[in-house]
Amino acid sequence: MLVLSRKIGETIWIGEDVEIIISEVKGEQVKIGIRAPRRIEVVRGELRKDISVCNTEAVIKNLDLLKNKL
């Protein structure tokens, strides 16, 4: 993992298309802005974990439905 120190107003670029801007630091909280093309999905880490769990549950339910039809 790459770890960088940044100050308010400084940026980080990922590739040619994604820019991350440090907009505010308050205590332990950091506010960031992200400029990226619409085709790039931006999801908070905790939501990504929830989505993964929901997707797994949906697959299991669909497998159970298929087993019942066979």
Short mmCIF file of N, CA, C and O in Angstrom, two decimals:
data_model
loop_
_atom_site.label_atom_id
_atom_site.label_comp_id
_atom_site.label_asym_id
_atom_site.label_seq_id
_atom_site.Cartn_x
_atom_site.Cartn_y
_atom_site.Cartn_z
N MET A 1 0.85 -1.18 0.00
CA MET A 1 0.00 0.00 0.00
C MET A 1 0.89 1.24 0.00
O MET A 1 1.86 1.32 0.74
N LEU A 2 0.53 2.17 -0.83
CA LEU A 2 1.21 3.46 -0.88
C LEU A 2 0.54 4.40 0.12
O LEU A 2 -0.68 4.55 0.13
N VAL A 3 1.30 5.00 1.00
CA VAL A 3 0.77 5.95 1.98
C VAL A 3 1.40 7.31 1.71
O VAL A 3 2.62 7.42 1.62
N LEU A 4 0.54 8.32 1.54
CA LEU A 4 1.02 9.66 1.23
C LEU A 4 0.54 10.66 2.28
O LEU A 4 -0.56 10.52 2.80
N SER A 5 1.34 11.64 2.57
CA SER A 5 0.91 12.76 3.43
C SER A 5 0.53 13.92 2.52
O SER A 5 1.26 14.24 1.57
N ARG A 6 -0.61 14.52 2.77
CA ARG A 6 -1.09 15.64 1.96
C ARG A 6 -1.61 16.73 2.87
O ARG A 6 -2.04 16.49 3.99
N LYS A 7 -1.63 17.94 2.37
CA LYS A 7 -2.21 19.08 3.08
C LYS A 7 -3.49 19.50 2.36
O LYS A 7 -3.71 19.13 1.21
N ILE A 8 -4.29 20.31 3.06
CA ILE A 8 -5.54 20.80 2.45
C ILE A 8 -5.23 21.49 1.14
O ILE A 8 -4.30 22.30 1.06
N GLY A 9 -5.99 21.16 0.12
CA GLY A 9 -5.82 21.75 -1.20
C GLY A 9 -4.88 20.97 -2.10
O GLY A 9 -4.87 21.19 -3.31
N GLU A 10 -4.10 20.07 -1.52
CA GLU A 10 -3.20 19.28 -2.36
C GLU A 10 -3.97 18.13 -3.00
O GLU A 10 -5.04 17.74 -2.53
N THR A 11 -3.41 17.58 -4.03
CA THR A 11 -4.12 16.55 -4.80
C THR A 11 -3.27 15.30 -4.96
O THR A 11 -2.06 15.33 -4.75
N ILE A 12 -3.95 14.25 -5.34
CA ILE A 12 -3.32 12.99 -5.72
C ILE A 12 -3.97 12.57 -7.02
O ILE A 12 -5.20 12.62 -7.15
N TRP A 13 -3.18 12.17 -7.99
CA TRP A 13 -3.73 11.68 -9.25
C TRP A 13 -3.55 10.18 -9.31
O TRP A 13 -2.50 9.65 -8.96
N ILE A 14 -4.58 9.50 -9.80
CA ILE A 14 -4.50 8.07 -10.07
C ILE A 14 -4.70 7.92 -11.57
O ILE A 14 -5.78 8.21 -12.10
N GLY A 15 -3.67 7.51 -12.23
CA GLY A 15 -3.71 7.45 -13.69
C GLY A 15 -3.87 8.84 -14.27
O GLY A 15 -3.49 9.84 -13.66
N GLU A 16 -4.46 8.91 -15.45
CA GLU A 16 -4.65 10.18 -16.14
C GLU A 16 -6.01 10.81 -15.86
O GLU A 16 -6.22 11.98 -16.16
N ASP A 17 -6.94 10.03 -15.28
CA ASP A 17 -8.32 10.48 -15.20
C ASP A 17 -8.85 10.78 -13.80
O ASP A 17 -9.86 11.44 -13.66
N VAL A 18 -8.22 10.28 -12.77
CA VAL A 18 -8.79 10.38 -11.43
C VAL A 18 -7.94 11.33 -10.57
O VAL A 18 -6.75 11.11 -10.40
N GLU A 19 -8.62 12.35 -10.03
CA GLU A 19 -7.95 13.31 -9.16
C GLU A 19 -8.63 13.29 -7.79
O GLU A 19 -9.85 13.37 -7.70
N ILE A 20 -7.85 13.17 -6.76
CA ILE A 20 -8.36 13.20 -5.38
C ILE A 20 -7.85 14.47 -4.73
O ILE A 20 -6.64 14.75 -4.77
N ILE A 21 -8.76 15.25 -4.16
CA ILE A 21 -8.41 16.54 -3.57
C ILE A 21 -8.70 16.50 -2.07
O ILE A 21 -9.80 16.13 -1.65
N ILE A 22 -7.74 16.88 -1.26
CA ILE A 22 -7.94 16.98 0.19
C ILE A 22 -8.61 18.34 0.43
O ILE A 22 -8.00 19.38 0.20
N SER A 23 -9.88 18.31 0.88
CA SER A 23 -10.60 19.58 1.00
C SER A 23 -10.72 20.08 2.44
O SER A 23 -10.85 21.27 2.67
N GLU A 24 -10.68 19.16 3.42
CA GLU A 24 -10.82 19.60 4.81
C GLU A 24 -10.30 18.52 5.75
O GLU A 24 -10.48 17.33 5.50
N VAL A 25 -9.67 18.94 6.83
CA VAL A 25 -9.24 18.01 7.88
C VAL A 25 -9.74 18.57 9.20
O VAL A 25 -9.46 19.72 9.54
N LYS A 26 -10.56 17.74 9.90
CA LYS A 26 -11.11 18.13 11.21
C LYS A 26 -10.89 16.97 12.15
O LYS A 26 -11.54 15.94 12.04
N GLY A 27 -10.00 17.13 13.11
CA GLY A 27 -9.73 16.04 14.05
C GLY A 27 -9.31 14.79 13.31
O GLY A 27 -8.33 14.82 12.56
N GLU A 28 -10.08 13.72 13.49
CA GLU A 28 -9.75 12.45 12.85
C GLU A 28 -10.45 12.26 11.51
O GLU A 28 -10.38 11.19 10.91
N GLN A 29 -11.18 13.27 11.07
CA GLN A 29 -11.95 13.14 9.84
C GLN A 29 -11.32 13.96 8.71
O GLN A 29 -10.93 15.11 8.92
N VAL A 30 -11.25 13.34 7.54
CA VAL A 30 -10.69 14.00 6.36
C VAL A 30 -11.78 14.04 5.29
O VAL A 30 -12.41 13.03 5.00
N LYS A 31 -12.01 15.22 4.72
CA LYS A 31 -12.97 15.35 3.62
C LYS A 31 -12.18 15.39 2.33
O LYS A 31 -11.22 16.16 2.21
N ILE A 32 -12.59 14.55 1.39
CA ILE A 32 -11.89 14.52 0.11
C ILE A 32 -12.89 14.73 -1.03
O ILE A 32 -14.06 14.42 -0.90
N GLY A 33 -12.40 15.27 -2.10
CA GLY A 33 -13.17 15.38 -3.33
C GLY A 33 -12.55 14.45 -4.35
O GLY A 33 -11.34 14.24 -4.35
N ILE A 34 -13.39 13.90 -5.21
CA ILE A 34 -12.90 12.98 -6.24
C ILE A 34 -13.42 13.44 -7.59
O ILE A 34 -14.64 13.61 -7.76
N ARG A 35 -12.52 13.66 -8.50
CA ARG A 35 -12.90 13.95 -9.90
C ARG A 35 -12.51 12.74 -10.72
O ARG A 35 -11.33 12.39 -10.78
N ALA A 36 -13.53 12.12 -11.30
CA ALA A 36 -13.27 10.92 -12.10
C ALA A 36 -14.32 10.82 -13.20
O ALA A 36 -15.43 11.32 -13.04
N PRO A 37 -14.00 10.18 -14.30
CA PRO A 37 -15.00 9.96 -15.35
C PRO A 37 -16.15 9.12 -14.80
O PRO A 37 -15.96 8.32 -13.88
N ARG A 38 -17.35 9.33 -15.35
CA ARG A 38 -18.54 8.61 -14.86
C ARG A 38 -18.39 7.10 -14.96
O ARG A 38 -19.01 6.35 -14.22
N ARG A 39 -17.58 6.64 -15.89
CA ARG A 39 -17.42 5.19 -16.08
C ARG A 39 -16.69 4.54 -14.91
O ARG A 39 -16.71 3.32 -14.74
N ILE A 40 -16.04 5.34 -14.08
CA ILE A 40 -15.31 4.79 -12.93
C ILE A 40 -16.22 4.80 -11.71
O ILE A 40 -16.72 5.84 -11.30
N GLU A 41 -16.42 3.63 -11.14
CA GLU A 41 -17.28 3.49 -9.97
C GLU A 41 -16.53 3.94 -8.73
O GLU A 41 -15.41 3.50 -8.48
N VAL A 42 -17.15 4.82 -7.94
CA VAL A 42 -16.57 5.29 -6.69
C VAL A 42 -17.52 4.87 -5.57
O VAL A 42 -18.68 5.28 -5.56
N VAL A 43 -17.04 4.05 -4.67
CA VAL A 43 -17.87 3.52 -3.58
C VAL A 43 -17.08 3.56 -2.28
O VAL A 43 -15.90 3.20 -2.26
N ARG A 44 -17.74 4.01 -1.20
CA ARG A 44 -17.08 3.99 0.10
C ARG A 44 -16.82 2.55 0.51
O ARG A 44 -17.60 1.66 0.19
N GLY A 45 -15.72 2.33 1.24
CA GLY A 45 -15.31 0.98 1.62
C GLY A 45 -16.38 0.21 2.36
O GLY A 45 -16.61 -0.97 2.08
N GLU A 46 -17.06 0.86 3.32
CA GLU A 46 -18.06 0.14 4.11
C GLU A 46 -19.25 -0.26 3.25
O GLU A 46 -19.85 -1.31 3.47
N LEU A 47 -19.60 0.54 2.23
CA LEU A 47 -20.70 0.17 1.34
C LEU A 47 -20.30 -0.99 0.43
O LEU A 47 -21.10 -1.87 0.13
N ARG A 48 -19.05 -0.98 -0.01
CA ARG A 48 -18.57 -2.05 -0.88
C ARG A 48 -18.68 -3.40 -0.17
O ARG A 48 -19.07 -4.40 -0.75
N LYS A 49 -18.35 -3.41 1.13
CA LYS A 49 -18.45 -4.64 1.91
C LYS A 49 -19.90 -5.09 2.01
O LYS A 49 -20.21 -6.27 1.83
N ASP A 50 -20.82 -4.14 2.29
CA ASP A 50 -22.25 -4.47 2.37
C ASP A 50 -22.76 -5.01 1.04
O ASP A 50 -23.54 -5.97 1.01
N ILE A 51 -22.36 -4.39 -0.07
CA ILE A 51 -22.81 -4.83 -1.39
C ILE A 51 -22.33 -6.25 -1.66
O ILE A 51 -23.07 -7.08 -2.16
N SER A 52 -21.10 -6.54 -1.27
CA SER A 52 -20.55 -7.87 -1.48
C SER A 52 -21.35 -8.91 -0.71
O SER A 52 -21.68 -9.98 -1.23
N VAL A 53 -21.71 -8.61 0.52
CA VAL A 53 -22.51 -9.54 1.34
C VAL A 53 -23.88 -9.74 0.71
O VAL A 53 -24.36 -10.88 0.58
N CYS A 54 -24.53 -8.64 0.26
CA CYS A 54 -25.85 -8.74 -0.38
C CYS A 54 -25.78 -9.58 -1.65
O CYS A 54 -26.67 -10.39 -1.91
N ASN A 55 -24.74 -9.38 -2.45
CA ASN A 55 -24.59 -10.14 -3.69
C ASN A 55 -24.42 -11.62 -3.40
O ASN A 55 -25.00 -12.48 -4.07
N THR A 56 -23.64 -11.94 -2.38
CA THR A 56 -23.44 -13.34 -2.01
C THR A 56 -24.74 -13.97 -1.56
O THR A 56 -25.09 -15.09 -1.96
N GLU A 57 -25.52 -13.24 -0.74
CA GLU A 57 -26.81 -13.76 -0.27
C GLU A 57 -27.77 -13.98 -1.44
O GLU A 57 -28.49 -14.97 -1.48
N ALA A 58 -27.76 -13.06 -2.41
CA ALA A 58 -28.64 -13.19 -3.57
C ALA A 58 -28.27 -14.42 -4.41
O ALA A 58 -29.15 -15.14 -4.88
N VAL A 59 -27.00 -14.67 -4.57
CA VAL A 59 -26.56 -15.84 -5.33
C VAL A 59 -27.00 -17.12 -4.62
O VAL A 59 -27.50 -18.05 -5.25
N ILE A 60 -26.85 -17.16 -3.31
CA ILE A 60 -27.24 -18.35 -2.55
C ILE A 60 -28.75 -18.59 -2.69
O ILE A 60 -29.19 -19.72 -2.91
N LYS A 61 -29.56 -17.53 -2.60
CA LYS A 61 -31.01 -17.67 -2.75
C LYS A 61 -31.37 -18.19 -4.14
O LYS A 61 -32.22 -19.07 -4.30
N ASN A 62 -30.70 -17.65 -5.17
CA ASN A 62 -30.98 -18.09 -6.54
C ASN A 62 -30.58 -19.55 -6.73
O ASN A 62 -31.27 -20.29 -7.44
N LEU A 63 -29.49 -19.97 -6.12
CA LEU A 63 -29.08 -21.37 -6.21
C LEU A 63 -30.13 -22.28 -5.56
O LEU A 63 -30.45 -23.34 -6.08
N ASP A 64 -30.66 -21.84 -4.42
CA ASP A 64 -31.70 -22.62 -3.74
C ASP A 64 -32.94 -22.73 -4.62
O ASP A 64 -33.55 -23.80 -4.71
N LEU A 65 -33.33 -21.62 -5.29
CA LEU A 65 -34.48 -21.65 -6.19
C LEU A 65 -34.26 -22.63 -7.34
O LEU A 65 -35.15 -23.39 -7.72
N LEU A 66 -33.05 -22.61 -7.90
CA LEU A 66 -32.74 -23.52 -9.01
C LEU A 66 -32.77 -24.98 -8.55
O LEU A 66 -33.25 -25.85 -9.27
N LYS A 67 -32.26 -25.25 -7.37
CA LYS A 67 -32.26 -26.62 -6.85
C LYS A 67 -33.69 -27.12 -6.67
O LYS A 67 -33.96 -28.29 -6.94
N ASN A 68 -34.58 -26.24 -6.23
CA ASN A 68 -35.98 -26.63 -6.02
C ASN A 68 -36.69 -26.93 -7.33
O ASN A 68 -37.63 -27.71 -7.37
N LYS A 69 -36.24 -26.31 -8.44
CA LYS A 69 -36.88 -26.53 -9.74
C LYS A 69 -36.41 -27.82 -10.40
O LYS A 69 -37.08 -28.36 -11.26
N LEU A 70 -35.22 -28.28 -9.99
CA LEU A 70 -34.67 -29.49 -10.63
C LEU A 70 -35.20 -30.76 -10.05
O LEU A 70 -35.73 -31.14 -9.25
#
